[in-house]
Coordinates of C-alpha atoms and ligand atoms in Angstrom, one line a residue:
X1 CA 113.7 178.0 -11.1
X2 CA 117.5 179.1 -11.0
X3 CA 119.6 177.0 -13.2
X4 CA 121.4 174.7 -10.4
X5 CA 125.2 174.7 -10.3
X6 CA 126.7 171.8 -12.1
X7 CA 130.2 171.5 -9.3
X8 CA 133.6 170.3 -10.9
X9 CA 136.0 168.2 -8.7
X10 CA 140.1 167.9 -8.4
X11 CA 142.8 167.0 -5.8
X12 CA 146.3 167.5 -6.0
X13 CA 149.0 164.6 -6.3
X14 CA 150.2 165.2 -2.5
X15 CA 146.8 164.4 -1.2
X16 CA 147.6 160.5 -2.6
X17 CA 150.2 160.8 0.5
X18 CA 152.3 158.0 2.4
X19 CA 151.1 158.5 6.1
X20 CA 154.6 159.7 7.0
X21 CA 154.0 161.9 10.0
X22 CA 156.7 163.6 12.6
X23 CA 156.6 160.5 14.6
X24 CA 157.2 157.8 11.5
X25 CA 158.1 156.7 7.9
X26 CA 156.0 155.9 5.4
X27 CA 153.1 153.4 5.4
X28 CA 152.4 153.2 1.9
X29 CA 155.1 152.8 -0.8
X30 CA 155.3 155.5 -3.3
X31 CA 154.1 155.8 -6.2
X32 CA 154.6 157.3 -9.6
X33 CA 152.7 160.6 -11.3
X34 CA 151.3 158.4 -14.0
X35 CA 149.8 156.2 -11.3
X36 CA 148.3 159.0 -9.4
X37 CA 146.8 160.5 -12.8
X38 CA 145.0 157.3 -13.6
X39 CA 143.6 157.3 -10.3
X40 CA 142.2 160.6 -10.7
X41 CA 140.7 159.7 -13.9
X42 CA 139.5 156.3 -12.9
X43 CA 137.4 158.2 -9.7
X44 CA 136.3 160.6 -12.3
X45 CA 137.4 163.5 -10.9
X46 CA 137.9 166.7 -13.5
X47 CA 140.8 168.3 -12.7
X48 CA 144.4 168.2 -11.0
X49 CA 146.2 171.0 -9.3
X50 CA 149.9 171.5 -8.9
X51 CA 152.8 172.4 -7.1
X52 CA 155.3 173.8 -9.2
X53 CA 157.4 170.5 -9.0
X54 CA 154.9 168.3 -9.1
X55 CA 154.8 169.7 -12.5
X56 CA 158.9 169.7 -13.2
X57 CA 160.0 167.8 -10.1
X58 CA 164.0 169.2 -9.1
X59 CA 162.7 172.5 -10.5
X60 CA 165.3 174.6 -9.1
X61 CA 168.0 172.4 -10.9
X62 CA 165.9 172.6 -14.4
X63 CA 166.7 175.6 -17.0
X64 CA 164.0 177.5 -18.1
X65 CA 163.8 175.4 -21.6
X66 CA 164.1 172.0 -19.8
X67 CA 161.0 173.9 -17.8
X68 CA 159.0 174.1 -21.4
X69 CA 159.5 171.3 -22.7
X70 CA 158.6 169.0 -19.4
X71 CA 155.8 171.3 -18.7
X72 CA 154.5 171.2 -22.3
X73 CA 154.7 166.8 -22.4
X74 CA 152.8 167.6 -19.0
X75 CA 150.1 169.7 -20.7
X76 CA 150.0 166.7 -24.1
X77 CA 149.2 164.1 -21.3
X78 CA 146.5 165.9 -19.2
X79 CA 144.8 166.9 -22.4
X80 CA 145.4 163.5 -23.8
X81 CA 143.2 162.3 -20.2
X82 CA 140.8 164.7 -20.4
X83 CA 141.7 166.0 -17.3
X84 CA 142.7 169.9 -16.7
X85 CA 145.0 171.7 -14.7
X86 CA 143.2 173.9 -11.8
X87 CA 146.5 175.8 -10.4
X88 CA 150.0 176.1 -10.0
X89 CA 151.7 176.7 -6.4
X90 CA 155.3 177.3 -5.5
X91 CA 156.5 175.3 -3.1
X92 CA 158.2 177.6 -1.8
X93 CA 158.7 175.4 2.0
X94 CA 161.2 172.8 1.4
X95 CA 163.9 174.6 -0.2
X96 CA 167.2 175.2 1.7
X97 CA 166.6 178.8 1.0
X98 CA 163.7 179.1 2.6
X99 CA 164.2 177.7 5.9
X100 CA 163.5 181.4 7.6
X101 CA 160.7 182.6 5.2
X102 CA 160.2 183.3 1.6
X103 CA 159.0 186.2 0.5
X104 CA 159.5 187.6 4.1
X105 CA 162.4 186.2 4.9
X106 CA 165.8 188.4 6.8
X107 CA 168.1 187.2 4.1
X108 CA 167.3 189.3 1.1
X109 CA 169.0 186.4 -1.6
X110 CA 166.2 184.2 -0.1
X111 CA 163.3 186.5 -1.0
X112 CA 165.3 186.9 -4.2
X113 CA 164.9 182.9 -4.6
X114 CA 161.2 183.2 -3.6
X115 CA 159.8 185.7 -6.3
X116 CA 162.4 184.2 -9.3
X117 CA 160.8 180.9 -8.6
X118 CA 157.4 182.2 -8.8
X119 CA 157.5 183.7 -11.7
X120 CA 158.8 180.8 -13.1
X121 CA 155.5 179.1 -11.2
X122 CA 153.5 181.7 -13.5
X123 CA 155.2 180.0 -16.5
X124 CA 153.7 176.3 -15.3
X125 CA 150.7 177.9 -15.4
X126 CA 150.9 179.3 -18.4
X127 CA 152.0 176.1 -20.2
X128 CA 149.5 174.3 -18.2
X129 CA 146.4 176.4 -19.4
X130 CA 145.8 178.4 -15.8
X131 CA 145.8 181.8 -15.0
X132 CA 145.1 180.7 -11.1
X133 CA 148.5 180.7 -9.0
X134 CA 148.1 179.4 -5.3
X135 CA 150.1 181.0 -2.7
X136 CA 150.4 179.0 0.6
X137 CA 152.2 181.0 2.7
X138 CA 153.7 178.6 4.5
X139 CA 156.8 179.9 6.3
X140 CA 155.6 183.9 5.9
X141 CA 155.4 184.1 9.2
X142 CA 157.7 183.6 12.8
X143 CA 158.4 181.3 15.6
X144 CA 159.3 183.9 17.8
X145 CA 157.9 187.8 16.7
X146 CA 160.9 189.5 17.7
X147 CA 162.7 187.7 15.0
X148 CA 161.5 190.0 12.3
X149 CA 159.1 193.0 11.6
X150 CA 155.4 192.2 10.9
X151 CA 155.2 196.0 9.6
X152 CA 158.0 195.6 7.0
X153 CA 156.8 192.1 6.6
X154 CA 153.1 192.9 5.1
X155 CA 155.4 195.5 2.8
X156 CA 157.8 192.7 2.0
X157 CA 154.8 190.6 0.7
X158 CA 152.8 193.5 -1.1
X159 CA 156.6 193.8 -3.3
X160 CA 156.4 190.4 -4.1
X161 CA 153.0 190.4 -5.2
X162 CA 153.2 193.2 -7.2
X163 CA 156.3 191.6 -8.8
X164 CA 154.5 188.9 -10.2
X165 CA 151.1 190.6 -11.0
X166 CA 153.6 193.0 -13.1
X167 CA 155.0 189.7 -14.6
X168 CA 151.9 188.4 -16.1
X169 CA 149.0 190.8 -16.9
X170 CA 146.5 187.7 -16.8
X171 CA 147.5 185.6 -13.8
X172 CA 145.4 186.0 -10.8
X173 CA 146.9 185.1 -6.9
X174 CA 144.8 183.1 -5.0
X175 CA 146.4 183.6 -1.2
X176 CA 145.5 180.4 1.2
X177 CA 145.4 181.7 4.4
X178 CA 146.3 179.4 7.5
X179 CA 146.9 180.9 11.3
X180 CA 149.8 178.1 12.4
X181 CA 151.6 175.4 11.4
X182 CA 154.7 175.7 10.2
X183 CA 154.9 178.8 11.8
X184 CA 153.8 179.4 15.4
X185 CA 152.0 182.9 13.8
X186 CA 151.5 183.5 10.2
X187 CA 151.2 186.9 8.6
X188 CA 148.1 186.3 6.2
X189 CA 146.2 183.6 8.7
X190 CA 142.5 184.7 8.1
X191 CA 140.6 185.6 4.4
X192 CA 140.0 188.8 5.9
X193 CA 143.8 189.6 5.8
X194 CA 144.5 188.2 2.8
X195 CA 141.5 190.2 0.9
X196 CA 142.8 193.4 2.8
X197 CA 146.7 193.1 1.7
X198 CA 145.4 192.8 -2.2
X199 CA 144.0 196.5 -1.4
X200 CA 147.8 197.5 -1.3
X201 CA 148.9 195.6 -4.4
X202 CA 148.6 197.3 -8.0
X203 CA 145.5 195.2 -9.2
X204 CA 143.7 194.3 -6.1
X205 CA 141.0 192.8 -9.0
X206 CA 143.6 190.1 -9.4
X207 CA 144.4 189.4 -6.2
X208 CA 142.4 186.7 -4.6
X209 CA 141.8 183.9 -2.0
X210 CA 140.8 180.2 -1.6
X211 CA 139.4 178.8 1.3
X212 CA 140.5 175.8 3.2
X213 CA 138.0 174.4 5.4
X214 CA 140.6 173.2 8.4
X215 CA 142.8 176.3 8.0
X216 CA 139.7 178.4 8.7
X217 CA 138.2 176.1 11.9
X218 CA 142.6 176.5 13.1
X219 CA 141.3 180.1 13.2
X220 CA 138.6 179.5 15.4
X221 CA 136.4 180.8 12.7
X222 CA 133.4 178.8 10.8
X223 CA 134.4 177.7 6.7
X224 CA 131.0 179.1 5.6
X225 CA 131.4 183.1 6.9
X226 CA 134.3 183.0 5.5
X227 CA 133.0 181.4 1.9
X228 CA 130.2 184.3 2.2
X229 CA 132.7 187.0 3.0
X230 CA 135.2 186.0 0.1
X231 CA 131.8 185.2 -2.1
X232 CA 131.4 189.0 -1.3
X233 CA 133.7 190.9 -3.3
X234 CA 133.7 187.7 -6.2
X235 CA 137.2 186.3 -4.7
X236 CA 136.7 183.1 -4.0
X237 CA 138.4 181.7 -6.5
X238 CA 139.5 178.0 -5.6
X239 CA 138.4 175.9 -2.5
X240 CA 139.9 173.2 -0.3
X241 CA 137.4 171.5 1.2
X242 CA 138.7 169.1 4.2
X243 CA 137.8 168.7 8.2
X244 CA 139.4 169.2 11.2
X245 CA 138.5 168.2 14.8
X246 CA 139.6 171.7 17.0
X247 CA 142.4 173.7 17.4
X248 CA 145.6 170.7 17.0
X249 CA 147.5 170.3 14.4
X250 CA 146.2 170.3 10.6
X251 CA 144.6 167.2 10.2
X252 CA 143.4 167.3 6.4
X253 CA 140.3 165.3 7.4
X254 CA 138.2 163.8 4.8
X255 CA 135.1 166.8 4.2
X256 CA 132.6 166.3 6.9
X257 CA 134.6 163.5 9.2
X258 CA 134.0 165.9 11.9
X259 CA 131.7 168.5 11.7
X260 CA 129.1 167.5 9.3
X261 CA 126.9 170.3 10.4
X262 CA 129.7 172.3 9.4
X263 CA 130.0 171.1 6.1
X264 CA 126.5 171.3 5.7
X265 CA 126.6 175.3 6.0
X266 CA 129.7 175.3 3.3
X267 CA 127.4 173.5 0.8
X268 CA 124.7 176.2 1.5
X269 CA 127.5 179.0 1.1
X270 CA 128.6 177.6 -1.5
X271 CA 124.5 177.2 -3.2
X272 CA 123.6 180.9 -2.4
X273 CA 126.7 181.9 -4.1
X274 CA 126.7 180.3 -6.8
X275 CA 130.3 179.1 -6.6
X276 CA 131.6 177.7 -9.0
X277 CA 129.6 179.9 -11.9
X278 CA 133.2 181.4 -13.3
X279 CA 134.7 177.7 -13.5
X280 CA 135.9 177.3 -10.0
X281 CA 136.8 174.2 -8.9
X282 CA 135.9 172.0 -5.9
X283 CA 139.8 170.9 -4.3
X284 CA 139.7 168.2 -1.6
X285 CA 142.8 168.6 0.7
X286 CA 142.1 165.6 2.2
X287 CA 145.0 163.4 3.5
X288 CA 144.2 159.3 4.0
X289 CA 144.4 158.2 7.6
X290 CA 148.0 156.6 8.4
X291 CA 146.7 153.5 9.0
X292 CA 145.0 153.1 5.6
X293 CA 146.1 150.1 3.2
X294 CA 147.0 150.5 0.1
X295 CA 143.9 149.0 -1.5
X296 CA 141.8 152.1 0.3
X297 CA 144.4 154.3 -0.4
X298 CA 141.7 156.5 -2.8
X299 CA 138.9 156.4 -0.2
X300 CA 139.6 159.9 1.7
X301 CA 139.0 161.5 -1.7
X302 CA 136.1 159.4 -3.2
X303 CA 134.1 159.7 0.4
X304 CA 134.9 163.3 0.3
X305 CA 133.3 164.1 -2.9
X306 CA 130.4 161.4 -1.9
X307 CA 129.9 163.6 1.5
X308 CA 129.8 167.0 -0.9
X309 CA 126.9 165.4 -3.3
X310 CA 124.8 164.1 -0.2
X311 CA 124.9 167.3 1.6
X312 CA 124.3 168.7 -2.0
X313 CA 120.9 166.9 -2.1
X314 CA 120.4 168.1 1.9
X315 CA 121.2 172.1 1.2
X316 CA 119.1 172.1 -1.3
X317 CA 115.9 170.1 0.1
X318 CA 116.3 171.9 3.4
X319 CA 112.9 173.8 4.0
X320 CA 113.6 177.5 3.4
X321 CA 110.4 178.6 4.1
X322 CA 110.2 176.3 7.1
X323 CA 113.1 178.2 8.5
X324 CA 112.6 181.7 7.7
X325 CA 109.1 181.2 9.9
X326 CA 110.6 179.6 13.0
X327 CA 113.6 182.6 12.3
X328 CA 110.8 185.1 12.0
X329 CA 109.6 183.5 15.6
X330 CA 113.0 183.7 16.9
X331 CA 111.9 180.0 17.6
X332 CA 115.9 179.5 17.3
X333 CA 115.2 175.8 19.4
X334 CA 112.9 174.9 16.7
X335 CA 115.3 176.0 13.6
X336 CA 118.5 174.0 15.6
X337 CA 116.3 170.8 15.9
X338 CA 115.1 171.0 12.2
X339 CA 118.7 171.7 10.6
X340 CA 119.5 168.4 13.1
X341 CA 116.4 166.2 11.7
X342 CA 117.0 167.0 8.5
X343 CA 120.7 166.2 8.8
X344 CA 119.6 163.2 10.2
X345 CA 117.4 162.1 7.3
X346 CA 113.8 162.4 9.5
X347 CA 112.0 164.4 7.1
Ligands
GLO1 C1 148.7 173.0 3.9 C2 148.1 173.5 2.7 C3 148.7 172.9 1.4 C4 148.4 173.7 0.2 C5 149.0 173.2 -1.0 C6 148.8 174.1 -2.2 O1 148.3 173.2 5.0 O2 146.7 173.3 2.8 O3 148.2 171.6 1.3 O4 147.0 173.8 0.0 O5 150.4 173.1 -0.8 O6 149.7 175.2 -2.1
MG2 MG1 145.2 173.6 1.2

């Protein structure tokens, strides 16, 4: 029998959020990095991943030494927990500079900001042990098209991506697509585009994806084609699992809160892939509910990761052989009420 895959779990210090929304503060007080990294290790989760200033926080005021040394007393406590760092990101969406894009933005000293504080991302990385940087593009993108060019925009983003693959010969990008939200369109919004512009970079090997569950249902598309078509040229190099109910703003659901059926084809993706054999790691975006006290404020991630491990156990007692009959039968009524029974724990 194939060895099974053994999966590895992390979450990110923004998905112990504060239930501020657009409509209202804060519902939950805040709470410190030390706090949030107990947390993690009390749930028993392996790894965390990072925004740039979750690592240094007030990066862009920080020189590059004050950079090493916080990052490096960083590193001493992770590896003093036990617990490793999964990626790096640029936050590249709050700053000032940014307001009109990063990479692609009109103003050239803002695309100059973007790329310098990348590469000074890659950096984090490196201190923190990670050759993975995540690239949300959050603001590549436009509220209104005529407001720039999408042709010199893809060219925009191929220069920066070439600037920091020439930076580091080891890091890899892993672009997170997402359609909306910021931006009314974004440039990169499905895997498909984002697997396509590494083509044009100077290592396409290193340049790679990560699915997120809800930015791939905003696309009207379904989490596990997309997990097969990344799994497909071996570039599915960090996941965010998470649910979403339609096409409305990103909701950051706990995995499976909505469409369990859903989630159940990810796990199966994920199975006949083998994800997760090159160290991947499985990421829950996952965002508590406003309303949530403070003494459930760690159920969004612990359900999540219980919801995985159940439809674990259902991907891999689903009857294979059962199904390949009734598909073999184009008995496709059949194969829909068994994937339902079986979701349903009657057999
Ligand atoms: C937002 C994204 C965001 C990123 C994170 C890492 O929609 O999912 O949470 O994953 O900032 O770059
Ligand atoms: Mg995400």
């Amino acid at each position: 029998m194939a060895k099974q895959n053994r999966y590895r779990f992390c979450f990110g210090p923004w998905n112990l959020s504060e239930g501020q929304d657009p409509y209202g503060p804060t519902t939950r007080p805040a709470q410190t990095f030390d706090w949030k990294l107990d947390q993690l290790k009390a749930l028993g989760f392996d790894a965390m991943m990072f925004h740039d200033d979750d690592a240094v926080p007030d990066i862009d005021g920080k020189s590059d030494s004050q950079i090493r040394s916080e990052t490096r007393a960083l590193k001493k406590r992770l590896d003093d927990s036990g617990v490793a760092a999964e990626m790096v990101a640029p936050r590249l969406w709050f700053s000032p500079m940014t307001i009109d894009g990063a990479y692609t933005s009109n103003d050239p000293k803002a695309r100059k900001y973007a790329i310098e504080r990348s590469l000074r991302t890659i950096d984090i990385a490196n201190y923190l042990g990670t050759n993975i940087l995540v690239l949300w593009l959050a603001r590549e993108g436009t509220y209104l098209r005529e407001s720039k060019n999408g042709r010199r925009s893809i060219d925009l983003l191929v220069e920066a991506f070439d600037k920091m693959l020439a930076y580091d010969k080891r890091i890899r990008l892993a672009i997170e697509p997402k359609p909306n939200e910021p931006m009314d369109h974004a440039y990169l919004p499905t895997i498909g585009h984002a697997l396509a512009v590494a083509q044009l970079t100077r290592d396409p090997k290193r340049v790679g994806c990560l699915i997120e569950s809800a930015h791939a249902i905003l696309a009207g598309l379904d989490p596990a084609d997309e997990i097969d078509f990344a799994m497909a040229f071996n570039k599915l190099w960090s996941l965010h699992l998470n649910d979403q109910n339609g096409l409305k703003f990103d909701q950051d659901k706990p995995f499976g809160s909505s469409n369990l059926r859903v989630a159940f084809n990810q796990l199966r993706a994920l199975e006949r892939n083998s994800y997760g054999k090159n160290g991947e790691y499985i990421c829950f975006d996952v965002h508590p509910f406003r309303p949530t006290k403070v003494e459930h404020w760690m159920a969004h991630l612990d359900n999540s990761r219980r919801t995985f491990l159940r439809l674990l156990e259902k991907a891999r007692s689903f009857d294979e052989k059962r199904a390949q009959q009734l598909v073999a039968d184009r008995n496709y009524a059949a194969l829909d009420q068994m994937v339902l029974e079986h979701l349903m724990g009657r057999d």
